[in-house]
Short mmCIF file of C-alpha atoms in Angstrom, two decimals:
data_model
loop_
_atom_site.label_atom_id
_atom_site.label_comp_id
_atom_site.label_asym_id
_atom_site.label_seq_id
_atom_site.Cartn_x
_atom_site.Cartn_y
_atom_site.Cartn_z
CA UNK A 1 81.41 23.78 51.52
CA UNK A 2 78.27 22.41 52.86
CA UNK A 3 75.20 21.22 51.20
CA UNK A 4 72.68 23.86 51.46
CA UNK A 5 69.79 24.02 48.67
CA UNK A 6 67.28 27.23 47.89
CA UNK A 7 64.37 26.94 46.39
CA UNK A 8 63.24 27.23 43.11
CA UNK A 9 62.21 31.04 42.71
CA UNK A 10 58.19 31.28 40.88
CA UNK A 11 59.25 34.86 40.04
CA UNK A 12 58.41 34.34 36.30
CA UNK A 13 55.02 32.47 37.07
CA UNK A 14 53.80 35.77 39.17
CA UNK A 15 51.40 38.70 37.82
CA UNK A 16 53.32 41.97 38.15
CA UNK A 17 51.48 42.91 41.61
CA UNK A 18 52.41 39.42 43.10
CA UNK A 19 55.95 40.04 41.74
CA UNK A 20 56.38 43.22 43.29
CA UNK A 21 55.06 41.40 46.73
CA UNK A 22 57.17 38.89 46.45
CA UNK A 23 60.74 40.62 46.52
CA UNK A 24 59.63 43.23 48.55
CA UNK A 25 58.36 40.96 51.10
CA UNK A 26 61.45 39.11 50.54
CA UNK A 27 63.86 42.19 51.13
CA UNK A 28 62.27 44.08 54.02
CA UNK A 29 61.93 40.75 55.95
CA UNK A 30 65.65 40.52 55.40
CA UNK A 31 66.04 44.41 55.98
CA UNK A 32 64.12 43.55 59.41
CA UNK A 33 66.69 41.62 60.75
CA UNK A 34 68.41 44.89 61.78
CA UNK A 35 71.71 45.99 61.58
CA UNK A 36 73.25 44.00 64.92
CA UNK A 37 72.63 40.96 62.90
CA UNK A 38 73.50 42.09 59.55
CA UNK A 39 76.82 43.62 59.54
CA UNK A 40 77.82 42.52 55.76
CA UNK A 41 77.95 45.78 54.04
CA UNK A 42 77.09 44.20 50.85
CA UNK A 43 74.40 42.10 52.18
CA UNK A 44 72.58 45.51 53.04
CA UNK A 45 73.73 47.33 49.92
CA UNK A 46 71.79 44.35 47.95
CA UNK A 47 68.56 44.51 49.71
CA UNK A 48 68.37 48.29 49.71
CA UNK A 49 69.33 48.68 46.10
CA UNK A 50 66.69 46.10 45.33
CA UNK A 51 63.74 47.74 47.05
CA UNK A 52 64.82 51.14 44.80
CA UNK A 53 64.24 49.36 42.08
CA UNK A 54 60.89 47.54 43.52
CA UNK A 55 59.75 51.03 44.46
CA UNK A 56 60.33 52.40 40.63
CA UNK A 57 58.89 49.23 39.40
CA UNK A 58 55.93 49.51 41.38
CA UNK A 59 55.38 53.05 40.38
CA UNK A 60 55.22 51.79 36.60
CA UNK A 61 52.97 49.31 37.08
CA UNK A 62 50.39 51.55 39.21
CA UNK A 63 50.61 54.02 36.37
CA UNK A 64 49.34 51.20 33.80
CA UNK A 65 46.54 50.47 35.93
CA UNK A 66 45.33 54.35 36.39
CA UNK A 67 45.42 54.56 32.65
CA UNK A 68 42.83 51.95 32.98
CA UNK A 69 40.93 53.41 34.63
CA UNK A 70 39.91 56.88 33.06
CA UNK A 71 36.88 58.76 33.80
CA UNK A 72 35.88 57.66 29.51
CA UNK A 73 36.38 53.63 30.40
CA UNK A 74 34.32 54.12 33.94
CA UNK A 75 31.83 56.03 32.11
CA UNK A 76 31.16 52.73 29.77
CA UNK A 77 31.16 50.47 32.51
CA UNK A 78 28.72 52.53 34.31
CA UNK A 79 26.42 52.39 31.24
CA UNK A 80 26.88 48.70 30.79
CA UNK A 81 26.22 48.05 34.41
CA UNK A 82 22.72 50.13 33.79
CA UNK A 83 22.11 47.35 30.99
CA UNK A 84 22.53 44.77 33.43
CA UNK A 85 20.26 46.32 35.76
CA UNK A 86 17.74 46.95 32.99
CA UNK A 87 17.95 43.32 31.74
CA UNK A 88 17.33 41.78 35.61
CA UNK A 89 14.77 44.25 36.05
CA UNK A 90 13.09 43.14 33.06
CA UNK A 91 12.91 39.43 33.70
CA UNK A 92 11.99 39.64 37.50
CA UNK A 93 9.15 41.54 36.50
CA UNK A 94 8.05 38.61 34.26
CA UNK A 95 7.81 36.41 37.42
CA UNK A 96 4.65 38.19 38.26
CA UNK A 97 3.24 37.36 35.17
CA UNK A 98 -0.05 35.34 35.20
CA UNK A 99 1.00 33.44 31.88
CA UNK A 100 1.92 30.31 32.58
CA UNK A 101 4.48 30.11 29.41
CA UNK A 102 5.86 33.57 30.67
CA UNK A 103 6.40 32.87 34.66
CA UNK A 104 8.13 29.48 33.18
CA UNK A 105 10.46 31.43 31.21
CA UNK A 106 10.50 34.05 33.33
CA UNK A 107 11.83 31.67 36.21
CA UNK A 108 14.16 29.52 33.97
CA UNK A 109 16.32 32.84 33.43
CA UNK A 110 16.06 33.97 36.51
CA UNK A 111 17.86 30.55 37.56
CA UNK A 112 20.57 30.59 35.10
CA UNK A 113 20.98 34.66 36.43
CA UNK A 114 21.74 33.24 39.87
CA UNK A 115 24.51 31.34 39.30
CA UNK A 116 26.30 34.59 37.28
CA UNK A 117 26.30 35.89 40.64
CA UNK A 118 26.68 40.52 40.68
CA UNK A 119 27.72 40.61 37.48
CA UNK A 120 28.30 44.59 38.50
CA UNK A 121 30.98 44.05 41.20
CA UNK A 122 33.38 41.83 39.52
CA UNK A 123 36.81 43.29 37.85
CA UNK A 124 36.47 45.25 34.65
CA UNK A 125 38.22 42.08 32.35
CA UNK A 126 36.13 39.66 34.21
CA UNK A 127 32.73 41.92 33.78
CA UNK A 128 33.22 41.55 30.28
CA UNK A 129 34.05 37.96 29.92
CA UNK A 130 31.10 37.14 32.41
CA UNK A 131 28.46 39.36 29.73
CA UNK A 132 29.86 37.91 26.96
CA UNK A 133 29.20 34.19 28.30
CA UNK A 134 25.60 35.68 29.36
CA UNK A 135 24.82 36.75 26.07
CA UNK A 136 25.95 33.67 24.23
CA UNK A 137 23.45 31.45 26.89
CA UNK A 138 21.06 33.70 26.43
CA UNK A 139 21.30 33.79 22.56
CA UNK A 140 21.31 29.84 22.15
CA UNK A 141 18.61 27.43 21.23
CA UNK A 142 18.04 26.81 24.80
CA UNK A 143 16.97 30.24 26.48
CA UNK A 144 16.46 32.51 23.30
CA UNK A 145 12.97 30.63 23.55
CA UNK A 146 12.52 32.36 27.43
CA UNK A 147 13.91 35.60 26.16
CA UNK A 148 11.24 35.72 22.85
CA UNK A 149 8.70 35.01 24.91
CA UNK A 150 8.75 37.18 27.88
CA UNK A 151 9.99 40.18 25.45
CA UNK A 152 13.77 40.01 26.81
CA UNK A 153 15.18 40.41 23.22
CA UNK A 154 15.83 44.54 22.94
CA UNK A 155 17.52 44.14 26.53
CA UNK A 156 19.93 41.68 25.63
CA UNK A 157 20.81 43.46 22.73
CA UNK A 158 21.33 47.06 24.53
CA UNK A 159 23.23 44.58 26.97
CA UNK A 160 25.59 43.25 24.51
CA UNK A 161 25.90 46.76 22.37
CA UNK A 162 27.20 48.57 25.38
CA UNK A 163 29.89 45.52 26.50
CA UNK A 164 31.40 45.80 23.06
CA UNK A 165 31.57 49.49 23.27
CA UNK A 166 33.15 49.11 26.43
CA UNK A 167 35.40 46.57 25.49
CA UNK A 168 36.21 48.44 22.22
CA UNK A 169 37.66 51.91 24.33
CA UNK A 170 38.61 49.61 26.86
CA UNK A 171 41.08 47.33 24.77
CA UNK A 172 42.41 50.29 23.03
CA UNK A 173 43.51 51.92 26.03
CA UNK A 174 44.99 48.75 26.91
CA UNK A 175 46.84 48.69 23.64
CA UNK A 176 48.12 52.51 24.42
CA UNK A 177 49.36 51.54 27.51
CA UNK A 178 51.70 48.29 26.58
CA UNK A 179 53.04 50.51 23.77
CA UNK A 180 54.08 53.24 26.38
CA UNK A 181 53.86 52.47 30.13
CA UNK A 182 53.96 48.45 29.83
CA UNK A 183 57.40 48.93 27.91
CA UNK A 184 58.76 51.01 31.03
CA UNK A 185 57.17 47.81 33.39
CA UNK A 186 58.54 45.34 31.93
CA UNK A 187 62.07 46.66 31.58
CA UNK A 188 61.86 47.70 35.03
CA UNK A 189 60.73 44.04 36.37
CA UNK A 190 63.88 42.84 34.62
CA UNK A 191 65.93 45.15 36.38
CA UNK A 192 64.45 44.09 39.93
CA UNK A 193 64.78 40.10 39.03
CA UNK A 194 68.25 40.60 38.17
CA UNK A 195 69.17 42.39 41.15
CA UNK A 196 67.09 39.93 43.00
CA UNK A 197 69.68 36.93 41.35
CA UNK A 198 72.22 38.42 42.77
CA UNK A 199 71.01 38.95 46.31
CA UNK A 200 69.94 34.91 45.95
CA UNK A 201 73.05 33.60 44.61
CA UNK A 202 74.65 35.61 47.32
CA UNK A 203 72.91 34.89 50.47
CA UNK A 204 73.05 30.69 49.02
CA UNK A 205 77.27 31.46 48.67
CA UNK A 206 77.68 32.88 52.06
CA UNK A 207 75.14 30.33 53.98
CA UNK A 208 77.59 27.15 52.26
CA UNK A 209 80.71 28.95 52.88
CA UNK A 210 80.39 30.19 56.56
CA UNK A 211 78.25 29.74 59.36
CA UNK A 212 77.33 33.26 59.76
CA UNK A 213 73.76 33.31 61.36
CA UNK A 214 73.01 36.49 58.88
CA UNK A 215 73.15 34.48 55.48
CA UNK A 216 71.51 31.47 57.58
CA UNK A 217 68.27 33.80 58.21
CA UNK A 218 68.52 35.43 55.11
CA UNK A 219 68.45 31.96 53.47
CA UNK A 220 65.84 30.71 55.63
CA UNK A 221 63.53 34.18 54.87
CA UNK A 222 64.18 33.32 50.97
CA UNK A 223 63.18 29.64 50.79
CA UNK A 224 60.20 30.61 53.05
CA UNK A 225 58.51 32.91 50.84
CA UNK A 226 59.26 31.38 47.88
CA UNK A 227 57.77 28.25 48.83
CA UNK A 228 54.67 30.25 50.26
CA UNK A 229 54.22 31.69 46.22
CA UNK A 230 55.21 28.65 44.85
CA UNK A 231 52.10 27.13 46.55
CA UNK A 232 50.17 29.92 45.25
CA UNK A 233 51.21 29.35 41.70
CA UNK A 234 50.32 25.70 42.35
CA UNK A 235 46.75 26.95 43.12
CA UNK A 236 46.37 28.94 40.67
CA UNK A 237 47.26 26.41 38.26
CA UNK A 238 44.99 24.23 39.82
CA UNK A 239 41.95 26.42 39.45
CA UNK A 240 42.39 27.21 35.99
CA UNK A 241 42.43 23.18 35.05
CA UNK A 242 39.27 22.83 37.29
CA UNK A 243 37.57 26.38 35.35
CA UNK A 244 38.58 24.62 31.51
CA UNK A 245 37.38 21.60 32.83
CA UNK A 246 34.30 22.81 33.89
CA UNK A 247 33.79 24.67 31.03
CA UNK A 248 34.97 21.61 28.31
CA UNK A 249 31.55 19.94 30.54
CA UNK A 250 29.01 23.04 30.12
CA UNK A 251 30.12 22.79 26.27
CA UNK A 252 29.34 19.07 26.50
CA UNK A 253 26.14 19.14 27.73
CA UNK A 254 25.04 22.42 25.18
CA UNK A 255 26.28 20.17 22.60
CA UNK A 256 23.94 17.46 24.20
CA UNK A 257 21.24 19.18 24.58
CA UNK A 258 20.97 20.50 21.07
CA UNK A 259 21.12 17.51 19.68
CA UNK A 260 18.18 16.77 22.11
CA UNK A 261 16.58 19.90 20.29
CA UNK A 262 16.70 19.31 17.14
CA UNK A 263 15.04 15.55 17.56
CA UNK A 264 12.15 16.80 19.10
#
């Protein structure tokens, strides 16, 4: 039998999309290969029976993410995204201010705005995250002075009413739909992983035990993908030590200059 290795599969490091786009991409490339080169029976029996179950797995997953995204939960972020607006509005109108404690203030927030980048456009879990880091800068001893003073403070506080509210329906919903359509997901990406074992364990048996080109390509098409995703995990993994990093340093530096504060 000859020595032939596959690579280690990321399948259970992948979000549910990248799942799905990783055994489908997996089993049509295979499929591709066409039926001159792939005349084991069971070979194409796997790979179609797999991308049923992809397909139904897919389906399940699309359905949690409409449920999502009602017309009540767009309706909040709408409103919330008006609060935003409102808030910038607010403080860019301050830079015209002929006080020379107001234009100070109004430019110090208008710098730590900046680097929240559109708040608006970012994903609904992210949007909320993002306000709820806002809020807590702009609530701490180092800008609540800038909001006081150019009059920011009935903003911020429509601002961070209408995140909770969305967060509130938003979380709920979320709740409703692991109880129901989550359930069906996750059963369903079970079912796909085990048929995807098979195909694997297969395709590595036949590719040691003959030298049929078929299992040789099919191999090859495995071992390529999942080393493409297993570089993506890698990054991934990567950029969330760099984000607590960065964020372990921004708490440093608070702490810092607090402490900065409260001796002067």
């Amino acid at each position: 039998m000859k020595k032939i290795n596959i690579l280690v599969t990321p399948g259970p490091k992948l979000s549910n999309v990248d799942f799905y786009q990783f055994i489908t991409s997996q089993a049509n490339h295979i499929k591709s290969l066409g039926d001159t080169m792939l005349t084991d029976a069971e070979l194409r029996n796997l790979v179609i029976t797999i991308l049923s179950f992809a397909e139904d797995f897919n389906k399940a997953i699309l359905q949690v993410q409409k449920n999502l995204k009602s017309d009540d939960i767009a309706t909040k972020n709408q409103v919330r995204d008006i609060s935003i607006s409102a808030l910038k509005s607010w403080v860019k109108n301050a830079t015209y201010s002929t006080d020379e404690a107001e234009l100070r203030a109004a430019n110090g927030l208008t710098t730590l705005l900046d680097t929240y980048g559109d708040i608006a456009r970012m994903s609904l879990d992210k949007e909320s995250g993002t306000i709820d880091k806002l809020v807590a800068e702009f609530e701490g001893p180092t800008y609540k002075p800038m909001v006081e003073k150019i009059g920011l403070s009935a903003r911020l506080a429509r601002l961070k009413a209408d995140n909770n509210a969305f967060k509130a329906l938003y979380e709920g919903r979320r709740a409703e739909s692991i109880t129901k359509d989550s359930a069906k997901a996750i059963s369903l990406r079970r079912q796909v992983n085990e048929q995807y074992q098979i195909l694997s364990s297969y395709v590595l048996l036949r590719a040691k035990m003959t030298d049929d080109a078929q299992y040789a390509e099919a191999l090859q098409i495995i071992n390529t993908i999942r080393k493409e995703y297993n570089e993506l995990v890698a990054r991934h993994k990567a950029a969330l030590k760099a984000a607590e990093e960065k964020k372990k340093a921004e708490e440093k530096q608070k702490e810092e200059e607090q402490k900065k504060t409260k001796k002067s």
